[in-house]
Amino acid sequence: MRPLSRARTRLLASYALLTSAALLLTACGSGDSTDATDTAAKGKASVARIPTTDVVSDIGKDPASAKLLPTGTTSLTLAVSVGGSPPGTTYLDDGTTLTGEDVDFSLAVAKVLGIRLKTEQASFEAILPALDSGKYDVGASNFGVTDERRRTIDFVTYINDGQGFATREDSKLSKVTDLRQLCGLNVATGAGTTFEATLEENKHLCADAGKKAYRVQTYSEPGAIWSSLQQGRSDIVMSTINGLRYAVAQQTGVKFLNEFHRLDVGFAFKKGSPLAPAFRSAVDKLIADGAYARILKKWGTTGSALTESRISPPELKN
């Protein structure tokens, strides 16, 4: 085995810090009003901190939105996938309280509708199929709206995120505009995601160009994705634009490359769910009242703002 270079040693040390932060959840307590924008501005040497600003508790019920719920609806079962680091769903320092952008939006909508949420954890790839079976009423885990998913799932959009790339700083890659640039490389991504689907569907591009296909490496945990990159088992990471930007801001030795494909992100429901109109109305109410902007600011994702919510819009083709 070749000895590690100084750059790789520093990279692994940085990963250890990030992993420790994710596992030990070194948030600064309920009194800390730090948001993700402030944290990122302090530099890559900072240990990942979890924003704890309360942007939900003062949101009131909107009778007009609540009236759109099916009669008798007082509580819903929400499924989330715990991703390990912000702005995705993670834990506060008590090890039990869930937090993250999706959590804040879910709680905010529940406040507008005047309902309770029973939150259950599930793997990302298991949530959408379970909606159809009735196990969960709604899913919220940064689900990108694609035409393929719209065949079986209804969505109520609340942010715009999408697909992007990150890699090690010593990589020669500077921007990925064509998947043929990945030919011959190992690409790490999340299992059951739009990233995996995009990569698998386009593997033929390399063969068509007479090049060696890239290898898709899927993981269920974000920490495993970054470990694979930093230890050299993977050459590049494909994930959410917001998640990549946040992760890169917390680490040395890695860089965000570029946005590849923007997607609307939405709450997920069983096809034909009567809940969708109420959720759309609630999101629009949050946008109008300013609570929406406060949630985005907390998580450093103001570039993902929507002007209005929509039910299952066509996939963005940018």
Short mmCIF file of N, CA and C in Angstrom, two decimals, residues 53-116:
data_model
loop_
_atom_site.label_atom_id
_atom_site.label_comp_id
_atom_site.label_asym_id
_atom_site.label_seq_id
_atom_site.Cartn_x
_atom_site.Cartn_y
_atom_site.Cartn_z
N THR A 53 -31.72 28.21 15.40
CA THR A 53 -32.69 29.30 15.47
C THR A 53 -34.11 28.76 15.35
N ASP A 54 -34.99 29.21 16.24
CA ASP A 54 -36.39 28.80 16.20
C ASP A 54 -37.13 29.65 15.18
N VAL A 55 -37.52 29.06 14.07
CA VAL A 55 -38.23 29.80 13.02
C VAL A 55 -39.64 29.26 12.81
N VAL A 56 -40.12 28.44 13.74
CA VAL A 56 -41.40 27.76 13.54
C VAL A 56 -42.44 28.07 14.60
N SER A 57 -42.02 28.20 15.86
CA SER A 57 -42.99 28.20 16.96
C SER A 57 -43.99 29.35 16.91
N ASP A 58 -43.65 30.48 16.28
CA ASP A 58 -44.59 31.60 16.27
C ASP A 58 -45.51 31.60 15.05
N ILE A 59 -45.48 30.53 14.26
CA ILE A 59 -46.36 30.43 13.09
C ILE A 59 -47.77 30.04 13.54
N GLY A 60 -48.76 30.76 13.03
CA GLY A 60 -50.13 30.50 13.44
C GLY A 60 -50.92 29.69 12.42
N LYS A 61 -52.05 29.20 12.83
CA LYS A 61 -52.94 28.43 11.96
C LYS A 61 -53.61 29.33 10.94
N ASP A 62 -53.75 28.85 9.73
CA ASP A 62 -54.46 29.56 8.67
C ASP A 62 -55.76 28.81 8.37
N PRO A 63 -56.90 29.33 8.79
CA PRO A 63 -58.17 28.62 8.60
C PRO A 63 -58.46 28.26 7.15
N ALA A 64 -58.09 29.13 6.22
CA ALA A 64 -58.38 28.86 4.81
C ALA A 64 -57.61 27.63 4.31
N SER A 65 -56.36 27.49 4.74
CA SER A 65 -55.57 26.32 4.35
C SER A 65 -56.08 25.07 5.06
N ALA A 66 -56.37 25.21 6.36
CA ALA A 66 -56.83 24.06 7.14
C ALA A 66 -58.14 23.51 6.60
N LYS A 67 -58.97 24.38 6.05
CA LYS A 67 -60.27 23.96 5.53
C LYS A 67 -60.12 23.00 4.35
N LEU A 68 -58.96 23.01 3.69
CA LEU A 68 -58.73 22.15 2.54
C LEU A 68 -58.38 20.72 2.92
N LEU A 69 -58.10 20.49 4.20
CA LEU A 69 -57.80 19.13 4.66
C LEU A 69 -59.05 18.26 4.61
N PRO A 70 -58.88 16.94 4.42
CA PRO A 70 -60.03 16.04 4.53
C PRO A 70 -60.68 16.19 5.90
N THR A 71 -61.97 16.12 5.93
CA THR A 71 -62.71 16.29 7.19
C THR A 71 -62.21 15.34 8.27
N GLY A 72 -61.97 15.90 9.44
CA GLY A 72 -61.55 15.09 10.58
C GLY A 72 -60.06 14.88 10.70
N THR A 73 -59.26 15.46 9.81
CA THR A 73 -57.81 15.28 9.87
C THR A 73 -57.22 16.11 11.00
N THR A 74 -56.63 15.45 11.98
CA THR A 74 -56.00 16.15 13.10
C THR A 74 -54.52 15.81 13.24
N SER A 75 -54.09 14.70 12.66
CA SER A 75 -52.68 14.32 12.73
C SER A 75 -52.31 13.51 11.49
N LEU A 76 -51.03 13.53 11.14
CA LEU A 76 -50.51 12.80 9.99
C LEU A 76 -49.19 12.14 10.35
N THR A 77 -48.88 11.05 9.67
CA THR A 77 -47.61 10.37 9.86
C THR A 77 -46.63 10.84 8.80
N LEU A 78 -45.54 11.42 9.25
CA LEU A 78 -44.51 11.96 8.37
C LEU A 78 -43.29 11.04 8.37
N ALA A 79 -42.80 10.69 7.20
CA ALA A 79 -41.60 9.86 7.08
C ALA A 79 -40.42 10.73 6.66
N VAL A 80 -39.31 10.61 7.36
CA VAL A 80 -38.10 11.34 7.02
C VAL A 80 -36.92 10.39 7.02
N SER A 81 -35.91 10.74 6.26
CA SER A 81 -34.66 9.99 6.24
C SER A 81 -33.60 10.84 6.92
N VAL A 82 -32.97 10.30 7.95
CA VAL A 82 -31.95 11.04 8.68
C VAL A 82 -30.64 10.95 7.93
N GLY A 83 -30.18 12.11 7.43
CA GLY A 83 -29.00 12.13 6.56
C GLY A 83 -27.67 12.33 7.26
N GLY A 84 -27.65 12.88 8.47
CA GLY A 84 -26.39 12.99 9.19
C GLY A 84 -25.78 14.37 9.24
N SER A 85 -26.10 15.28 8.31
CA SER A 85 -25.52 16.62 8.35
C SER A 85 -26.47 17.61 7.70
N PRO A 86 -26.47 18.85 8.19
CA PRO A 86 -27.34 19.89 7.63
C PRO A 86 -26.98 20.21 6.19
N PRO A 87 -27.90 20.77 5.41
CA PRO A 87 -29.28 21.10 5.78
C PRO A 87 -30.23 19.91 5.77
N GLY A 88 -29.71 18.71 5.49
CA GLY A 88 -30.53 17.51 5.57
C GLY A 88 -30.91 17.19 7.00
N THR A 89 -31.80 16.23 7.16
CA THR A 89 -32.30 15.88 8.50
C THR A 89 -31.23 15.22 9.34
N THR A 90 -31.06 15.71 10.55
CA THR A 90 -30.08 15.19 11.49
C THR A 90 -30.63 15.35 12.91
N TYR A 91 -29.80 15.12 13.92
CA TYR A 91 -30.22 15.24 15.32
C TYR A 91 -29.58 16.46 15.98
N LEU A 92 -30.29 17.02 16.93
CA LEU A 92 -29.69 18.00 17.82
C LEU A 92 -28.80 17.27 18.83
N ASP A 93 -28.16 18.04 19.69
CA ASP A 93 -27.17 17.43 20.58
C ASP A 93 -27.77 16.53 21.65
N ASP A 94 -29.11 16.48 21.76
CA ASP A 94 -29.71 15.55 22.72
C ASP A 94 -29.79 14.14 22.15
N GLY A 95 -29.47 13.99 20.86
CA GLY A 95 -29.45 12.67 20.24
C GLY A 95 -30.82 12.12 19.87
N THR A 96 -31.89 12.88 20.13
CA THR A 96 -33.24 12.39 19.83
C THR A 96 -34.07 13.38 19.02
N THR A 97 -33.81 14.67 19.18
CA THR A 97 -34.61 15.69 18.51
C THR A 97 -34.12 15.88 17.07
N LEU A 98 -35.04 15.67 16.13
CA LEU A 98 -34.70 15.82 14.72
C LEU A 98 -34.70 17.29 14.32
N THR A 99 -33.78 17.65 13.43
CA THR A 99 -33.73 19.00 12.91
C THR A 99 -33.27 18.95 11.46
N GLY A 100 -33.39 20.06 10.77
CA GLY A 100 -33.00 20.12 9.37
C GLY A 100 -34.03 20.94 8.60
N GLU A 101 -33.69 21.30 7.38
CA GLU A 101 -34.59 22.12 6.58
C GLU A 101 -35.93 21.43 6.32
N ASP A 102 -35.90 20.14 5.97
CA ASP A 102 -37.15 19.42 5.72
C ASP A 102 -38.00 19.35 6.97
N VAL A 103 -37.36 19.19 8.12
CA VAL A 103 -38.10 19.14 9.38
C VAL A 103 -38.77 20.47 9.67
N ASP A 104 -38.03 21.56 9.48
CA ASP A 104 -38.60 22.88 9.73
C ASP A 104 -39.78 23.16 8.80
N PHE A 105 -39.65 22.81 7.52
CA PHE A 105 -40.76 23.04 6.60
C PHE A 105 -41.97 22.18 6.97
N SER A 106 -41.72 20.95 7.39
CA SER A 106 -42.82 20.06 7.78
C SER A 106 -43.55 20.60 9.00
N LEU A 107 -42.78 21.02 10.01
CA LEU A 107 -43.39 21.56 11.22
C LEU A 107 -44.13 22.86 10.93
N ALA A 108 -43.56 23.68 10.04
CA ALA A 108 -44.19 24.95 9.70
C ALA A 108 -45.53 24.73 9.01
N VAL A 109 -45.58 23.80 8.08
CA VAL A 109 -46.84 23.48 7.39
C VAL A 109 -47.86 22.93 8.38
N ALA A 110 -47.40 22.07 9.30
CA ALA A 110 -48.31 21.52 10.31
C ALA A 110 -48.91 22.62 11.17
N LYS A 111 -48.10 23.64 11.49
CA LYS A 111 -48.61 24.77 12.28
C LYS A 111 -49.68 25.53 11.50
N VAL A 112 -49.43 25.77 10.21
CA VAL A 112 -50.39 26.48 9.38
C VAL A 112 -51.70 25.71 9.29
N LEU A 113 -51.60 24.38 9.20
CA LEU A 113 -52.80 23.54 9.05
C LEU A 113 -53.44 23.18 10.39
N GLY A 114 -52.76 23.45 11.47
CA GLY A 114 -53.30 23.15 12.79
C GLY A 114 -53.39 21.67 13.09
N ILE A 115 -52.40 20.89 12.63
CA ILE A 115 -52.39 19.44 12.84
C ILE A 115 -51.11 19.01 13.56
N ARG A 116 -51.11 17.80 14.07
CA ARG A 116 -49.93 17.21 14.69
C ARG A 116 -49.25 16.27 13.69
#
